[in-house]
Short mmCIF file of C-alpha atoms in Angstrom, two decimals:
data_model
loop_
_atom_site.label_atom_id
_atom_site.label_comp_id
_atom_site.label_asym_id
_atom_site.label_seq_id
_atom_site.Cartn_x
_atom_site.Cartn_y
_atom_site.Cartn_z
CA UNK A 561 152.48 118.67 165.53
CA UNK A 562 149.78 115.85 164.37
CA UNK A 563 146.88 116.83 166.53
CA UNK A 564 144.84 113.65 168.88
CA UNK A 565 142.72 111.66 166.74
CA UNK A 566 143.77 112.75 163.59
CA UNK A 567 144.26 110.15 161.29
CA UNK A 568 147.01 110.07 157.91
CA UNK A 569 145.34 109.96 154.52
CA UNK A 570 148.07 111.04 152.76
CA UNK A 571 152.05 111.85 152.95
CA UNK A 572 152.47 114.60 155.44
CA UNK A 573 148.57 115.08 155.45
CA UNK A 574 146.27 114.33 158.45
CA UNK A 575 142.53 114.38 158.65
CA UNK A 576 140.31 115.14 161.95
CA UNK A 577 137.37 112.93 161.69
CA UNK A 578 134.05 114.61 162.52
CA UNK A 579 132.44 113.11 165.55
CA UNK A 580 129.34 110.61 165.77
CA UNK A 581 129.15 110.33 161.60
CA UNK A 582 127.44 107.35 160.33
CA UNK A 583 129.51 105.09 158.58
CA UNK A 584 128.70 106.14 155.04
CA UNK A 585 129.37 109.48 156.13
CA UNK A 586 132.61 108.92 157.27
CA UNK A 587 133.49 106.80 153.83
CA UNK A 588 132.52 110.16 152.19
CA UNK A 589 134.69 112.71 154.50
CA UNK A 590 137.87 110.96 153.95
CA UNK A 591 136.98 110.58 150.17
CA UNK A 592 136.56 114.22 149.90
CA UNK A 593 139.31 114.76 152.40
CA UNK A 594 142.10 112.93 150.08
CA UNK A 595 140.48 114.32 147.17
CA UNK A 596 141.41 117.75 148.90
CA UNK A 597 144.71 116.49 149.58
CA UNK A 598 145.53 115.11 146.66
CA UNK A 599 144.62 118.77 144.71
CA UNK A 600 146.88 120.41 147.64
CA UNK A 601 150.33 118.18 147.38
CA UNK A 602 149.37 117.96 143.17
CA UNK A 603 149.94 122.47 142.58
CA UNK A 604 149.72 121.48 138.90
CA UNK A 605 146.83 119.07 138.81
CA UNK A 606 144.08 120.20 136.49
CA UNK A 607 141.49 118.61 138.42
CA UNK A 608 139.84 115.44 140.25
CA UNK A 609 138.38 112.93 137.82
CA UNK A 610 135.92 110.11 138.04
CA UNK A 611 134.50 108.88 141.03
CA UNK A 612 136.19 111.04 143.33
CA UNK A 613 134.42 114.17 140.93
CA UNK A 614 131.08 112.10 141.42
CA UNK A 615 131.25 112.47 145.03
CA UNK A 616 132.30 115.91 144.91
CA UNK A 617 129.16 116.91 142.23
CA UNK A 618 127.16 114.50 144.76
CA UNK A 619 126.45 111.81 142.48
CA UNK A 620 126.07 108.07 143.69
CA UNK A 621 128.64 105.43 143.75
CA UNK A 622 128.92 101.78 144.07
CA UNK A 623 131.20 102.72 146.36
CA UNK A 624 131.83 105.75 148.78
CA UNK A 625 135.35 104.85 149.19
CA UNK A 626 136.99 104.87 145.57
CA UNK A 627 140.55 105.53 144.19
CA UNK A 628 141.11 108.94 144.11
CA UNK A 629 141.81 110.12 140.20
CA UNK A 630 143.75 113.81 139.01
CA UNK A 631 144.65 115.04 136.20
CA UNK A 632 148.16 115.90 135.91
CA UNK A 633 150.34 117.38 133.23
CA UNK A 634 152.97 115.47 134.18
CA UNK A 635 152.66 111.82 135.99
CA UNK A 636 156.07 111.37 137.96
CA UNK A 637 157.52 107.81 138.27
CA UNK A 638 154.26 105.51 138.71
CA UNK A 639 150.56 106.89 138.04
CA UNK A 640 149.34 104.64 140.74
CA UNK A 641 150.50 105.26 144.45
CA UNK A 642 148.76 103.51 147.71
CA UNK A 643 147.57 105.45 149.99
CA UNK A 644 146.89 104.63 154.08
CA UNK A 645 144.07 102.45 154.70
CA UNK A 646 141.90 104.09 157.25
CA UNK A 647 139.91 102.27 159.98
CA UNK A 648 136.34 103.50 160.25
CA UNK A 649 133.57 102.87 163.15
CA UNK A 650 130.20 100.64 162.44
CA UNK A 651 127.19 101.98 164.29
CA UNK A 652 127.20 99.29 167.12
CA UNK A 653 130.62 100.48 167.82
CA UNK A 654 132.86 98.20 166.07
CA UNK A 655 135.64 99.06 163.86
CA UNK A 656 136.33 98.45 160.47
CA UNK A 657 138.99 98.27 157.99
CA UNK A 658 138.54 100.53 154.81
CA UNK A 659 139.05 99.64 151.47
CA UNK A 660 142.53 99.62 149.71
CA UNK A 661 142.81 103.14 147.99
CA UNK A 662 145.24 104.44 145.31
CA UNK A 663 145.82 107.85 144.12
CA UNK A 664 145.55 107.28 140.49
CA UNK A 665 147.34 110.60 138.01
CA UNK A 666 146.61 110.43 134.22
CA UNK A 667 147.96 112.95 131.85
CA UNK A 668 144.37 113.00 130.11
CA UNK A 669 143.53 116.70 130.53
CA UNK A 670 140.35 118.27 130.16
CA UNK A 671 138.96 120.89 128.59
CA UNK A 672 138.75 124.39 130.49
CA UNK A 673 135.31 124.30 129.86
CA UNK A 674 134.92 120.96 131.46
CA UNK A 675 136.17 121.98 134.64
CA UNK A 676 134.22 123.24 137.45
CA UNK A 677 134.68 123.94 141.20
CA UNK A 678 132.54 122.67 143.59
CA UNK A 679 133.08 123.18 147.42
CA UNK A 680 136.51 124.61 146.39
CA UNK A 681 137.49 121.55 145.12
CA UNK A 682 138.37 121.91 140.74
CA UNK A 683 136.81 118.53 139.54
CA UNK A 684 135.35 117.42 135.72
CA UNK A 685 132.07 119.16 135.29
CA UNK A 686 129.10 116.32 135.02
CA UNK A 687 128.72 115.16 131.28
CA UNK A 688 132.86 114.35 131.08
CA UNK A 689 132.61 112.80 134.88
CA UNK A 690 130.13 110.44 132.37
CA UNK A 691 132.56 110.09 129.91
CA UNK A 692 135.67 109.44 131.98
CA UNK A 693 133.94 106.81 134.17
CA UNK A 694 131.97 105.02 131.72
CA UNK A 695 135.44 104.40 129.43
CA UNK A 696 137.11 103.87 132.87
CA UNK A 697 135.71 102.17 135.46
CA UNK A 698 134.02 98.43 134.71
CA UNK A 699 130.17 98.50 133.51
CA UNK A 700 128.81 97.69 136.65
CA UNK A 701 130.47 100.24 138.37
CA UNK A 702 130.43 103.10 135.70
CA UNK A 703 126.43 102.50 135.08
CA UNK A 704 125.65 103.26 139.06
CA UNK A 705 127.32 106.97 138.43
CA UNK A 706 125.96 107.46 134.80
CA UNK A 707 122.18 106.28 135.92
CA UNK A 708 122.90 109.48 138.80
CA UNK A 709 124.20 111.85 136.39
CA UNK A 710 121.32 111.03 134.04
CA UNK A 711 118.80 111.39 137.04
CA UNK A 712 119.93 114.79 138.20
CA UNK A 713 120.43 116.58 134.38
CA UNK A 714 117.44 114.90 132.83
CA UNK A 715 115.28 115.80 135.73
CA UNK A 716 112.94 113.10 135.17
CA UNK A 717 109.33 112.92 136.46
CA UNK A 718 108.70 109.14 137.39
CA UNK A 719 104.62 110.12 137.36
CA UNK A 720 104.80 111.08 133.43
CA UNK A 721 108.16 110.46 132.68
CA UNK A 722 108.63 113.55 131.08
CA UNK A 723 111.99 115.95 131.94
CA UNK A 724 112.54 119.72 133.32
CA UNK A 725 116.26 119.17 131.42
CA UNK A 726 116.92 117.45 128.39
CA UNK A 727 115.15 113.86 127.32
CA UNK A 728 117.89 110.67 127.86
CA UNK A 729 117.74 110.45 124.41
CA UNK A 730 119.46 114.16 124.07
CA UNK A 731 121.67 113.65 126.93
CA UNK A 732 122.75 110.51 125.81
CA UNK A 733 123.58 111.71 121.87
CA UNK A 734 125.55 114.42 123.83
CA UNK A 735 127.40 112.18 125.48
CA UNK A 736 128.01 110.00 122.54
CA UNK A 737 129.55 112.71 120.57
CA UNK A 738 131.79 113.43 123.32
CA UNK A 739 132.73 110.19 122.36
CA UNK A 740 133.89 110.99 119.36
CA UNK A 741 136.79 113.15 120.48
CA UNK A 742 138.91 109.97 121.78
CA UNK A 743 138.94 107.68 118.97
CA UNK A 744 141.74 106.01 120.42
CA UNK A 745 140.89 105.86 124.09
CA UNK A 746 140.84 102.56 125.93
CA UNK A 747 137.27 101.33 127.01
CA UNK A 748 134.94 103.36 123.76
CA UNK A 749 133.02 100.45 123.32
CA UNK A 750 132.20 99.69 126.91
CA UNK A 751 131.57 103.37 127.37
CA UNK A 752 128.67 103.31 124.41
CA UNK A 753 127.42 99.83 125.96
CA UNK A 754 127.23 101.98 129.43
CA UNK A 755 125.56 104.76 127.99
CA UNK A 756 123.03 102.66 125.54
CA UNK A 757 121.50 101.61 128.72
CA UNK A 758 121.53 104.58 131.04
CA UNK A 759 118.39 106.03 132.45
CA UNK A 760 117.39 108.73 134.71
CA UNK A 761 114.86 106.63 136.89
CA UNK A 762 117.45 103.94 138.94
CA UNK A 763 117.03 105.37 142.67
CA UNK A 764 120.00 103.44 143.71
CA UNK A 765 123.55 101.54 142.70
CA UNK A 766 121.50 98.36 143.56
CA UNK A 767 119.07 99.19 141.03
CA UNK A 768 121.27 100.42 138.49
CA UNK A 769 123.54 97.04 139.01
CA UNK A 770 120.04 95.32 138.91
CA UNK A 771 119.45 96.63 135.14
CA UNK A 772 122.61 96.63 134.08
CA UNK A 773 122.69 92.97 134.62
CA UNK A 774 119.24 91.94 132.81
CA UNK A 775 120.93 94.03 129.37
CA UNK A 776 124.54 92.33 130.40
CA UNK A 777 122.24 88.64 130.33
CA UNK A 778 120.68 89.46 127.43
CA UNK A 779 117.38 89.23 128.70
CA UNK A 780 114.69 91.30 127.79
CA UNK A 781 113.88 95.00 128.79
CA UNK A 782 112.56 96.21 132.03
CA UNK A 783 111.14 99.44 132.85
CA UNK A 784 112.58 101.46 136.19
CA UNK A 785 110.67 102.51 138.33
CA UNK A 786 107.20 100.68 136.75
CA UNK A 787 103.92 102.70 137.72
CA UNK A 788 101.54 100.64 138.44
CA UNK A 789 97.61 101.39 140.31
CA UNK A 790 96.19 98.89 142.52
CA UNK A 791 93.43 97.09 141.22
CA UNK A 792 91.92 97.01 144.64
CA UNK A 793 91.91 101.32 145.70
CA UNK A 794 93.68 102.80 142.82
CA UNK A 795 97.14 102.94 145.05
CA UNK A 796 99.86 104.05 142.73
CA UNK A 797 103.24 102.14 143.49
CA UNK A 798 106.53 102.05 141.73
CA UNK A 799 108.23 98.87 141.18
CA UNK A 800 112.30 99.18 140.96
CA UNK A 801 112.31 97.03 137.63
CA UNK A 802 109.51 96.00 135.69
CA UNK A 803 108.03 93.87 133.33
CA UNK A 804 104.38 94.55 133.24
CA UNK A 805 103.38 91.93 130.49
CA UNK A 806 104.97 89.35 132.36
CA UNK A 807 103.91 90.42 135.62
CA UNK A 808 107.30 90.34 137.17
CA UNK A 809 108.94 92.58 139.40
CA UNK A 810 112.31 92.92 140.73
CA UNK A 811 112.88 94.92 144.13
CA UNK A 812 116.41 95.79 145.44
CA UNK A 813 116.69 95.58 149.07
CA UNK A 814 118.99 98.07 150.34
CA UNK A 815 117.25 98.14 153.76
CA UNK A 816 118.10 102.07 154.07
CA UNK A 817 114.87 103.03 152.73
CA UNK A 818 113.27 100.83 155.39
CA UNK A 819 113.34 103.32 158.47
CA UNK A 820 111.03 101.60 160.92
CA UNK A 821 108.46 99.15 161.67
CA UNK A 822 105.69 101.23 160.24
CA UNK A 823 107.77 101.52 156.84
CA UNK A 824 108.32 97.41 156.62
CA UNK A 825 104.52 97.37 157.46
CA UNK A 826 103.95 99.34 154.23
CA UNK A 827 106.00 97.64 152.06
CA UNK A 828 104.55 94.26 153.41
CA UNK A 829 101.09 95.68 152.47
CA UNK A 830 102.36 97.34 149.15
CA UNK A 831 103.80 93.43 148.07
CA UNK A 832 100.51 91.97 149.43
CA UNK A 833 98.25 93.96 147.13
CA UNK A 834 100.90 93.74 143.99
CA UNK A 835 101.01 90.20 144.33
CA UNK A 836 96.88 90.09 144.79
CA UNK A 837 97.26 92.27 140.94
CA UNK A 838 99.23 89.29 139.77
CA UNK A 839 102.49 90.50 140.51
CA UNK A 840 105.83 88.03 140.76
CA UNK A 841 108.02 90.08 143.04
CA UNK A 842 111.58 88.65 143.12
CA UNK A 843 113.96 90.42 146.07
CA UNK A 844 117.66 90.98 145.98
CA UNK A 845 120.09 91.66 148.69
CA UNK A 846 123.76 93.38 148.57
CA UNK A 847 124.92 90.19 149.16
CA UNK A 848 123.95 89.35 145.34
CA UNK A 849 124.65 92.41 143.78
CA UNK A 850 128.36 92.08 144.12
CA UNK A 851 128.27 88.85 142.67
CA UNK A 852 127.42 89.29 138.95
CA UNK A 853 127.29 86.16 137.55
CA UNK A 854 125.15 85.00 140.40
CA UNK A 855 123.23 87.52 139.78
CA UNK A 856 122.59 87.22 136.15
CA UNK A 857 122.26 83.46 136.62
CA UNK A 858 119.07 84.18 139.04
CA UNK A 859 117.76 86.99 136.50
CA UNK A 860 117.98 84.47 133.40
CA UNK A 861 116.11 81.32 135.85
CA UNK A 862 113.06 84.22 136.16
CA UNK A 863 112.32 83.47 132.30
CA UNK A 864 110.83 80.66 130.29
CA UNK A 865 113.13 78.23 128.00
CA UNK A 866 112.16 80.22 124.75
CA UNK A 867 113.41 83.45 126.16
CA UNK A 868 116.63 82.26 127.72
CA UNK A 869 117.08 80.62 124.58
CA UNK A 870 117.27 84.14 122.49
CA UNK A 871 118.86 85.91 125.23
CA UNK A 872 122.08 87.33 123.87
CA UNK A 873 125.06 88.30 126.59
CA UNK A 874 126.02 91.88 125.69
CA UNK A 875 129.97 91.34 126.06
CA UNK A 876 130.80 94.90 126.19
CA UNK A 877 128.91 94.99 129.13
CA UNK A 878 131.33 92.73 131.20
CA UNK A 879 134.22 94.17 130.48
#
């Protein structure tokens, strides 16, 4: 008997959602839930994959509701299989339709070694999570989990930008040569393009998307998370995206980090005194992000003539 309030997620499985989550939170219980059901009605699955392993490892995605990936030995009749779209609540109290999700089962096994469990689920262990979504899953998408996997192995210190783990330089050769095992895997030379230009300093998918479209444009390279002191009392701020010889900034506004009045009076005082330094600080919304060629468009009108003129589209970055 299908207990009150539980909702389907998959055949013959039901979930109980938790009570008064945030909405986020609930886009993340019924990802891990299907991932959980998907490992329990799959006996012979190796493993979750992709973004469904992000969220497991806790690494960020562009979204919190994504297709739900295994790895199979054997993928019965159609790899791809819907599965019910669930109805979530906004926090004034309105409903919401969830995405369209798919379990997706690929015979492309991993390694023993590249398996770990986390919170009893068996998922790819963090450097061939990397791997799988950056050959995968489109650039814009792939970068946001890459730029989280880099932040949490490398470690980085934004202050001197040195690492506890290794340097994105050794993470990224390691990731390379992983590479090197598929050389006839769909998606290698997106997956290089992805990992040419991942870093351990994005703090969000909005700033990762933000990057990856200035190298997708062609335009030239900006530094994450920019330290820069005030000229007027030595305040040290970090700017999302930087250019510091053109004295342009770009912020993402994901409004999260925004808690209260006191925090928008900070930031308000933080632009005033980076703009009093010279700064140009150029704001961008969710509502741009997921548009990328509106989005590159505004990036390339930032720069003069003679730089949009040299600016070279990096293809494999679109695909």
């Amino acid at each position: 008997m299908v207990e009150a309030g539980a909702v389907k997620i998959m055949r013959g499985v039901y979930l109980q959602p938790a009570p008064r989550l945030a909405p986020w939170e609930q886009l993340r219980e019924a990802t891990l839930a299907r991932a959980a059901a998907a490992l329990h009605t799959h006996p012979s699955a190796v493993c979750l994959t992709h973004e469904a392993a992000a969220i497991a490892h806790g690494y960020t995605c562009l979204t919190t509701e994504p297709d739900i990936h295994i790895a199979v030995p054997k993928v019965p009749t159609g790899g791809r299989r819907p599965l019910p779209t669930l109805t979530y609540t906004a926090e004034d109290g309105h409903t919401f339709r969830g995405r369209k999700v798919s379990l997706v089962r690929s015979t492309r096994l991993p390694r023993s070694e590249e398996v770990d469990v986390v919170d009893g689920l068996r998922v790819t262990n963090p450097l061939q999570t990397a791997v799988d979504c950056a050959c995968d899953l489109p650039a814009r998408e792939a970068i946001c989990i890459v730029d989280s996997i880099f932040c949490k192995t490398c470690e980085a210190d934004r202050f001197t930008r040195n690492c506890l783990g290794p340097t994105p330089e050794e993470l990224r050769a390691t990731l390379l040569a992983m590479l090197e095992r598929y050389p006839r895997r769909p998606g290698l030379r997106r997956a290089r393009a992805v990992l040419a230009i991942a870093s351990p300093f994005s703090e969000s998918p909005g700033e990762s998307i933000l990057r990856w479209a200035v190298h997708a444009a062609g335009l030239p390279e900006a530094v994450p998370q920019l330290c820069w002191q005030s000229r007027e009392d030595s305040s040290t701020f970090f700017l999302d995206l930087g250019w510091e010889a053109r004295k342009l900034d770009l912020e993402f506004d994901g409004y999260v980090k925004y808690g209260g009045s006191e925090d928008l009076r900070a930031e308000k005082s933080r632009e005033m005194r980076l703009r009093r330094d010279g700064w140009r600080i150029e704001r961008f919304e969710w509502s741009e992000i997921k548009k990328p060629h509106e989005l590159a468009a505004r990036l390339t009108s930032l720069f003069p003539a003679d730089v949009v003129r040299n600016a070279r589209p990096v293809r494999d970055l679109w695909l």
